[in-house]
Amino acid sequence: MALGAVAEPPVRRRGSDYAQLSRRISQAGLLERRPGWYVTRIVFTLGAFVAGWVAVVLLGDSWWQLPLAALMAVATTQVAFLGHDAGHRQMFRRRGPSEVVGLLAGNVAVGISYGWWVDKHNRHHANPNHEDEDPDVGAGALVWTPEQALETRGFGRWMAQRQAYFFFPMLLLEGLSLHVASIRAIVGREDGKYAVPMRHRAVEAALLVAHTAAYVALLLAVMSPVKALLFAVVHQALWGLYMGCAFAPNHKGMPMPTAEDELDFLRKQVLTSRNVRGSRLVDATLGGLNYQIEHHLFPNMPRANLRRAQPIVRAYCVEQGIPYAETGLVESYRQALGHLHEVGRPLRG
């Protein structure tokens, strides 16, 4: 979607727009670390995660393990949100402690490569919704532009025509996809060297092996193979669904810049992002990602400060004549699905 029609202030001011906003945010103290908040969040999140696995052991060989697997999917996603915050250095300014938390949350607790995710996510933040630069909107199981749709063949084309209907069911496989992508990132090579840069490749590989071994051993130790398999299916499927539902409202259905769109940092981040309004329950459920505009403008801002930053950012966008997208959760999904359906229109003609 071209962005040329967006009303913008005089070009001579564009270079300073983000700097002005950044000063307001900094003067409000919103870039300061929140160690107390994060200590409390980590204790409660990891406490619930560990308590869940203790409950799995105590419950034993019971069909009640399946509802517990659904609860563990929620706990696992909340741990993943901590890994996200660590990757952006929202907890600590220094890289070392951030990496320790990221490796523990990602590789050990969740079973995905922290190094792979950071590389992928940083590229997304640098060019959100850019078809050629953002890995989150590259053609794959889903297509995000009519051009991508027209390039599909066979079963992929059949899926592209109907992808809006299959979006949520496909998220049930997102957890498996993340595990597979992590393994590929660690071992994958191109032109004689590793395809994905990673600071601690051997450590990450060892932690993923340890996670998988512990996960399988624990399930088989406390329940029958059939129940263990069903627990894993429910846990991984609902974790993937939850993760996908948390990330889907953020950019899907928003403008997709191309190389022809010359946007400064402020506009590139605001115009491609969508906020989801709601209570503090929505904040907790979506891990603060409902403040996607503020997060993209200030990715190292502690999660707890995003709610306070929102009125400052929104007011500044009004001053600059920059559209600020904000909607309810259900409407955000409707817009995302509407975009997916519209992308497949050329194939249904």
Short mmCIF file of C-alpha atoms in Angstrom, two decimals:
data_model
loop_
_atom_site.label_atom_id
_atom_site.label_comp_id
_atom_site.label_asym_id
_atom_site.label_seq_id
_atom_site.Cartn_x
_atom_site.Cartn_y
_atom_site.Cartn_z
CA MET A 1 0.00 0.00 0.00
CA ALA A 2 1.55 3.29 -1.04
CA LEU A 3 2.00 5.95 1.58
CA GLY A 4 2.34 8.99 -0.67
CA ALA A 5 -1.15 10.25 0.17
CA VAL A 6 -0.39 10.69 3.88
CA ALA A 7 -0.44 14.33 4.95
CA GLU A 8 2.92 15.40 6.33
CA PRO A 9 4.36 18.61 7.78
CA PRO A 10 6.95 20.62 5.80
CA VAL A 11 9.96 18.55 4.79
CA ARG A 12 12.38 20.94 6.50
CA ARG A 13 11.05 19.82 9.93
CA ARG A 14 10.93 16.07 9.37
CA GLY A 15 14.49 15.39 10.42
CA SER A 16 13.86 16.85 13.89
CA ASP A 17 10.39 15.46 14.57
CA TYR A 18 11.55 12.27 16.31
CA ALA A 19 14.19 14.16 18.29
CA GLN A 20 11.52 16.51 19.65
CA LEU A 21 9.32 13.61 20.69
CA SER A 22 12.27 11.77 22.21
CA ARG A 23 13.08 14.79 24.37
CA ARG A 24 9.52 14.91 25.69
CA ILE A 25 9.62 11.20 26.52
CA SER A 26 13.02 11.49 28.17
CA GLN A 27 11.99 14.54 30.21
CA ALA A 28 9.02 12.54 31.49
CA GLY A 29 11.46 9.90 32.78
CA LEU A 30 9.91 7.16 30.69
CA LEU A 31 13.20 5.74 29.42
CA GLU A 32 14.47 5.06 32.94
CA ARG A 33 14.75 1.41 33.95
CA ARG A 34 12.09 -0.13 36.24
CA PRO A 35 14.05 -2.74 38.22
CA GLY A 36 11.44 -3.12 40.95
CA TRP A 37 8.64 -3.66 38.44
CA TYR A 38 10.65 -6.24 36.52
CA VAL A 39 11.75 -8.10 39.65
CA THR A 40 8.09 -8.43 40.64
CA ARG A 41 7.06 -9.44 37.10
CA ILE A 42 9.83 -12.04 36.82
CA VAL A 43 9.09 -13.54 40.23
CA PHE A 44 5.36 -13.89 39.54
CA THR A 45 5.75 -15.07 35.94
CA LEU A 46 8.46 -17.63 36.60
CA GLY A 47 6.71 -18.61 39.83
CA ALA A 48 3.53 -19.43 37.90
CA PHE A 49 5.56 -21.23 35.23
CA VAL A 50 7.40 -23.42 37.74
CA ALA A 51 4.24 -24.01 39.77
CA GLY A 52 2.55 -25.22 36.60
CA TRP A 53 5.22 -27.84 35.99
CA VAL A 54 5.07 -28.89 39.65
CA ALA A 55 1.32 -29.37 39.19
CA VAL A 56 2.01 -31.54 36.13
CA VAL A 57 4.21 -33.80 38.26
CA LEU A 58 1.74 -33.96 41.15
CA LEU A 59 -1.27 -34.60 38.92
CA GLY A 60 0.36 -37.65 37.38
CA ASP A 61 -1.26 -39.92 34.81
CA SER A 62 -4.59 -38.10 34.53
CA TRP A 63 -6.70 -36.70 31.73
CA TRP A 64 -6.85 -33.48 33.75
CA GLN A 65 -3.38 -32.89 32.35
CA LEU A 66 -4.99 -31.58 29.16
CA PRO A 67 -6.65 -28.52 30.78
CA LEU A 68 -3.38 -28.00 32.63
CA ALA A 69 -1.56 -28.02 29.29
CA ALA A 70 -3.77 -25.11 28.20
CA LEU A 71 -2.81 -23.17 31.34
CA MET A 72 0.84 -23.96 30.70
CA ALA A 73 0.48 -22.46 27.21
CA VAL A 74 -0.50 -19.18 28.87
CA ALA A 75 2.40 -19.37 31.33
CA THR A 76 4.84 -20.20 28.52
CA THR A 77 3.74 -17.18 26.50
CA GLN A 78 4.14 -14.89 29.48
CA VAL A 79 7.72 -16.17 29.90
CA ALA A 80 8.29 -15.51 26.21
CA PHE A 81 7.19 -11.90 26.76
CA LEU A 82 9.99 -11.58 29.33
CA GLY A 83 12.43 -12.82 26.69
CA HIS A 84 11.09 -10.17 24.32
CA ASP A 85 11.71 -7.43 26.90
CA ALA A 86 15.21 -8.73 27.58
CA GLY A 87 15.99 -8.75 23.87
CA HIS A 88 15.18 -5.04 23.71
CA ARG A 89 17.21 -4.34 26.88
CA GLN A 90 14.16 -3.03 28.66
CA MET A 91 15.29 -4.69 31.89
CA PHE A 92 19.01 -3.86 31.86
CA ARG A 93 21.11 -1.38 29.92
CA ARG A 94 23.99 -3.85 29.64
CA ARG A 95 23.95 -6.64 27.08
CA GLY A 96 25.31 -9.35 29.40
CA PRO A 97 22.43 -9.52 31.91
CA SER A 98 19.92 -9.08 29.08
CA GLU A 99 21.36 -12.08 27.25
CA VAL A 100 21.29 -14.22 30.39
CA VAL A 101 17.58 -13.53 30.93
CA GLY A 102 16.90 -13.98 27.20
CA LEU A 103 18.65 -17.35 27.06
CA LEU A 104 16.90 -18.59 30.19
CA ALA A 105 13.48 -17.43 29.01
CA GLY A 106 13.90 -18.41 25.36
CA ASN A 107 16.15 -21.44 25.09
CA VAL A 108 15.64 -23.00 28.52
CA ALA A 109 12.00 -22.28 29.41
CA VAL A 110 10.28 -21.91 26.03
CA GLY A 111 12.57 -23.85 23.70
CA ILE A 112 13.29 -21.24 21.01
CA SER A 113 16.61 -19.69 20.04
CA TYR A 114 17.09 -16.30 21.66
CA GLY A 115 19.84 -15.33 19.21
CA TRP A 116 17.74 -16.19 16.17
CA TRP A 117 14.76 -14.30 17.52
CA VAL A 118 16.80 -11.16 18.30
CA ASP A 119 18.27 -11.10 14.78
CA LYS A 120 14.86 -11.59 13.17
CA HIS A 121 13.07 -9.14 15.45
CA ASN A 122 15.67 -6.41 15.02
CA ARG A 123 15.24 -6.61 11.25
CA HIS A 124 11.50 -6.29 11.73
CA HIS A 125 11.91 -3.20 13.92
CA ALA A 126 14.29 -1.58 11.42
CA ASN A 127 11.79 -1.82 8.55
CA PRO A 128 8.32 -2.78 9.82
CA ASN A 129 5.90 -4.07 7.20
CA HIS A 130 8.44 -3.57 4.40
CA GLU A 131 7.95 -6.45 1.98
CA ASP A 132 11.63 -6.77 1.10
CA GLU A 133 13.16 -5.96 4.50
CA ASP A 134 10.78 -7.18 7.21
CA PRO A 135 11.02 -10.97 7.70
CA ASP A 136 7.56 -10.98 9.29
CA VAL A 137 5.85 -10.13 5.98
CA GLY A 138 7.88 -12.26 3.62
CA ALA A 139 5.93 -14.70 1.48
CA GLY A 140 5.48 -18.07 3.16
CA ALA A 141 2.49 -20.01 4.42
CA LEU A 142 0.66 -16.67 4.24
CA VAL A 143 1.03 -13.89 1.69
CA TRP A 144 0.80 -10.22 2.56
CA THR A 145 0.60 -8.41 -0.80
CA PRO A 146 -1.27 -9.05 -4.06
CA GLU A 147 2.11 -9.45 -5.76
CA GLN A 148 3.06 -12.25 -3.38
CA ALA A 149 -0.34 -13.86 -3.96
CA LEU A 150 0.10 -13.84 -7.75
CA GLU A 151 3.42 -15.64 -7.40
CA THR A 152 1.88 -18.61 -5.61
CA ARG A 153 1.29 -21.93 -7.36
CA GLY A 154 -0.61 -25.13 -6.65
CA PHE A 155 -1.71 -25.66 -3.07
CA GLY A 156 -0.11 -22.35 -2.06
CA ARG A 157 -2.40 -20.50 -4.46
CA TRP A 158 -5.44 -22.36 -3.16
CA MET A 159 -4.44 -21.36 0.39
CA ALA A 160 -3.80 -17.74 -0.56
CA GLN A 161 -7.35 -17.45 -1.86
CA ARG A 162 -8.74 -18.57 1.51
CA GLN A 163 -5.98 -17.57 3.94
CA ALA A 164 -8.18 -15.29 6.04
CA TYR A 165 -10.31 -18.31 6.97
CA PHE A 166 -7.28 -20.43 7.83
CA PHE A 167 -5.34 -17.76 9.75
CA PHE A 168 -6.29 -18.73 13.30
CA PRO A 169 -6.18 -22.52 12.67
CA MET A 170 -2.72 -22.05 11.15
CA LEU A 171 -1.55 -20.33 14.34
CA LEU A 172 -1.95 -23.69 16.07
CA LEU A 173 1.22 -24.69 14.17
CA GLU A 174 3.11 -21.50 15.04
CA GLY A 175 4.76 -23.07 18.08
CA LEU A 176 6.13 -25.94 16.01
CA SER A 177 7.27 -23.44 13.38
CA LEU A 178 9.23 -21.45 15.98
CA HIS A 179 10.99 -24.57 17.24
CA VAL A 180 11.92 -25.66 13.72
CA ALA A 181 13.13 -22.16 12.79
CA SER A 182 15.32 -22.09 15.90
CA ILE A 183 17.03 -25.35 14.97
CA ARG A 184 17.53 -24.21 11.39
CA ALA A 185 19.04 -20.94 12.59
CA ILE A 186 21.59 -22.74 14.75
CA VAL A 187 22.72 -25.31 12.17
CA GLY A 188 21.83 -23.64 8.86
CA ARG A 189 24.71 -22.58 6.62
CA GLU A 190 24.97 -20.59 3.38
CA ASP A 191 28.10 -20.18 1.27
CA GLY A 192 30.18 -22.02 3.83
CA LYS A 193 29.16 -19.95 6.86
CA TYR A 194 26.25 -19.80 9.25
CA ALA A 195 23.22 -18.07 7.76
CA VAL A 196 22.06 -16.45 11.03
CA PRO A 197 24.53 -14.46 13.18
CA MET A 198 24.54 -15.69 16.76
CA ARG A 199 26.86 -14.75 19.63
CA HIS A 200 26.50 -17.95 21.66
CA ARG A 201 25.70 -20.64 19.10
CA ALA A 202 27.14 -23.61 21.02
CA VAL A 203 25.50 -22.53 24.26
CA GLU A 204 22.15 -22.02 22.54
CA ALA A 205 22.36 -25.44 20.90
CA ALA A 206 23.14 -27.10 24.23
CA LEU A 207 20.29 -25.29 25.99
CA LEU A 208 17.78 -26.27 23.31
CA VAL A 209 18.85 -29.91 23.55
CA ALA A 210 18.55 -29.73 27.35
CA HIS A 211 15.09 -28.15 27.08
CA THR A 212 13.82 -30.81 24.68
CA ALA A 213 15.26 -33.68 26.72
CA ALA A 214 13.82 -32.35 29.98
CA TYR A 215 10.42 -31.66 28.39
CA VAL A 216 10.08 -35.16 26.92
CA ALA A 217 11.51 -36.90 29.99
CA LEU A 218 9.22 -35.09 32.41
CA LEU A 219 6.06 -35.83 30.44
CA LEU A 220 6.91 -39.49 29.95
CA ALA A 221 7.88 -39.84 33.62
CA VAL A 222 4.52 -38.71 34.97
CA MET A 223 1.98 -39.88 32.37
CA SER A 224 1.39 -42.51 29.72
CA PRO A 225 2.87 -42.00 26.24
CA VAL A 226 -0.57 -41.21 24.79
CA LYS A 227 -1.35 -38.60 27.43
CA ALA A 228 2.17 -37.19 27.13
CA LEU A 229 1.74 -36.79 23.38
CA LEU A 230 -1.67 -35.14 23.77
CA PHE A 231 -0.32 -32.83 26.48
CA ALA A 232 2.49 -31.74 24.16
CA VAL A 233 0.07 -31.18 21.27
CA VAL A 234 -2.32 -29.07 23.37
CA HIS A 235 0.51 -27.15 25.05
CA GLN A 236 2.43 -26.34 21.88
CA ALA A 237 -0.64 -25.63 19.75
CA LEU A 238 -2.22 -23.22 22.23
CA TRP A 239 1.13 -21.56 22.94
CA GLY A 240 1.50 -20.89 19.21
CA LEU A 241 -2.07 -19.62 19.01
CA TYR A 242 -1.56 -17.27 21.95
CA MET A 243 1.73 -15.96 20.55
CA GLY A 244 0.17 -15.38 17.14
CA CYS A 245 -2.85 -13.63 18.62
CA ALA A 246 -0.56 -11.32 20.60
CA PHE A 247 1.47 -10.29 17.56
CA ALA A 248 -1.21 -10.30 14.83
CA PRO A 249 -2.94 -6.99 15.79
CA ASN A 250 0.30 -5.01 15.68
CA HIS A 251 1.01 -4.53 11.95
CA LYS A 252 -1.21 -6.81 9.87
CA GLY A 253 -3.45 -4.72 7.65
CA MET A 254 -1.40 -1.56 8.16
CA PRO A 255 0.38 0.26 5.28
CA MET A 256 3.30 -1.59 3.73
CA PRO A 257 6.04 0.85 2.61
CA THR A 258 8.16 0.18 -0.44
CA ALA A 259 11.52 1.52 -1.56
CA GLU A 260 9.67 4.39 -3.23
CA ASP A 261 8.26 5.66 0.08
CA GLU A 262 10.72 8.03 1.69
CA LEU A 263 9.71 8.03 5.35
CA ASP A 264 11.64 9.32 8.32
CA PHE A 265 11.97 7.11 11.39
CA LEU A 266 8.98 8.61 13.19
CA ARG A 267 6.55 8.11 10.32
CA LYS A 268 7.93 4.74 9.33
CA GLN A 269 7.21 3.37 12.80
CA VAL A 270 3.88 5.11 13.48
CA LEU A 271 2.21 4.59 10.10
CA THR A 272 2.92 0.84 10.01
CA SER A 273 1.84 0.10 13.60
CA ARG A 274 -1.53 -0.27 15.30
CA ASN A 275 -2.31 0.09 18.99
CA VAL A 276 -4.94 -1.96 20.79
CA ARG A 277 -6.84 -0.04 23.43
CA GLY A 278 -7.99 -1.64 26.64
CA SER A 279 -7.50 -2.07 30.37
CA ARG A 280 -4.46 -3.21 32.30
CA LEU A 281 -5.75 -6.73 31.75
CA VAL A 282 -5.21 -6.21 28.02
CA ASP A 283 -1.73 -4.87 28.82
CA ALA A 284 -0.89 -8.03 30.75
CA THR A 285 -2.50 -10.40 28.27
CA LEU A 286 -0.64 -8.93 25.29
CA GLY A 287 2.62 -8.35 27.14
CA GLY A 288 2.52 -4.61 26.48
CA LEU A 289 2.52 -5.20 22.72
CA ASN A 290 -0.83 -3.43 22.53
CA TYR A 291 1.23 -0.21 22.71
CA GLN A 292 2.90 -1.14 19.46
CA ILE A 293 3.43 2.44 18.26
CA GLU A 294 5.21 3.49 21.44
CA HIS A 295 7.17 0.24 21.52
CA HIS A 296 8.43 0.72 17.97
CA LEU A 297 9.39 4.32 18.60
CA PHE A 298 11.19 3.48 21.85
CA PRO A 299 11.94 -0.27 21.81
CA ASN A 300 14.10 -0.13 24.94
CA MET A 301 11.39 1.59 26.99
CA PRO A 302 10.38 -0.62 29.94
CA ARG A 303 7.04 -2.26 29.35
CA ALA A 304 5.53 -0.65 32.44
CA ASN A 305 6.13 2.84 31.00
CA LEU A 306 4.37 2.31 27.67
CA ARG A 307 0.92 3.17 29.02
CA ARG A 308 2.24 6.49 30.36
CA ALA A 309 4.03 7.24 27.10
CA GLN A 310 0.94 6.73 24.94
CA PRO A 311 -0.82 10.07 25.54
CA ILE A 312 2.43 11.94 24.91
CA VAL A 313 3.04 10.13 21.62
CA ARG A 314 -0.58 10.36 20.50
CA ALA A 315 -0.74 14.11 21.20
CA TYR A 316 2.53 14.66 19.36
CA CYS A 317 1.26 12.76 16.32
CA VAL A 318 -1.81 15.00 16.28
CA GLU A 319 0.47 18.03 16.35
CA GLN A 320 2.45 16.72 13.39
CA GLY A 321 -0.58 15.58 11.40
CA ILE A 322 0.49 11.93 11.52
CA PRO A 323 -2.33 9.33 11.57
CA TYR A 324 -2.29 7.39 14.85
CA ALA A 325 -4.01 4.00 14.55
CA GLU A 326 -5.75 2.69 17.65
CA THR A 327 -8.63 0.25 17.89
CA GLY A 328 -10.19 -2.44 20.04
CA LEU A 329 -8.83 -5.99 20.09
CA VAL A 330 -11.66 -7.57 18.09
CA GLU A 331 -11.56 -4.77 15.52
CA SER A 332 -7.79 -5.21 15.17
CA TYR A 333 -8.32 -8.85 14.22
CA ARG A 334 -11.08 -7.86 11.81
CA GLN A 335 -8.74 -5.45 10.07
CA ALA A 336 -5.93 -8.00 9.92
CA LEU A 337 -8.20 -10.69 8.49
CA GLY A 338 -9.74 -8.19 6.08
CA HIS A 339 -6.27 -7.43 4.74
CA LEU A 340 -5.47 -11.12 4.29
CA HIS A 341 -8.75 -11.63 2.44
CA GLU A 342 -8.18 -8.59 0.22
CA VAL A 343 -4.68 -9.79 -0.71
CA GLY A 344 -6.17 -12.96 -2.17
CA ARG A 345 -8.75 -11.06 -4.25
CA PRO A 346 -6.73 -11.20 -7.53
CA LEU A 347 -6.73 -14.98 -7.28
CA ARG A 348 -10.50 -15.15 -6.77
CA GLY A 349 -11.29 -12.91 -9.74
#
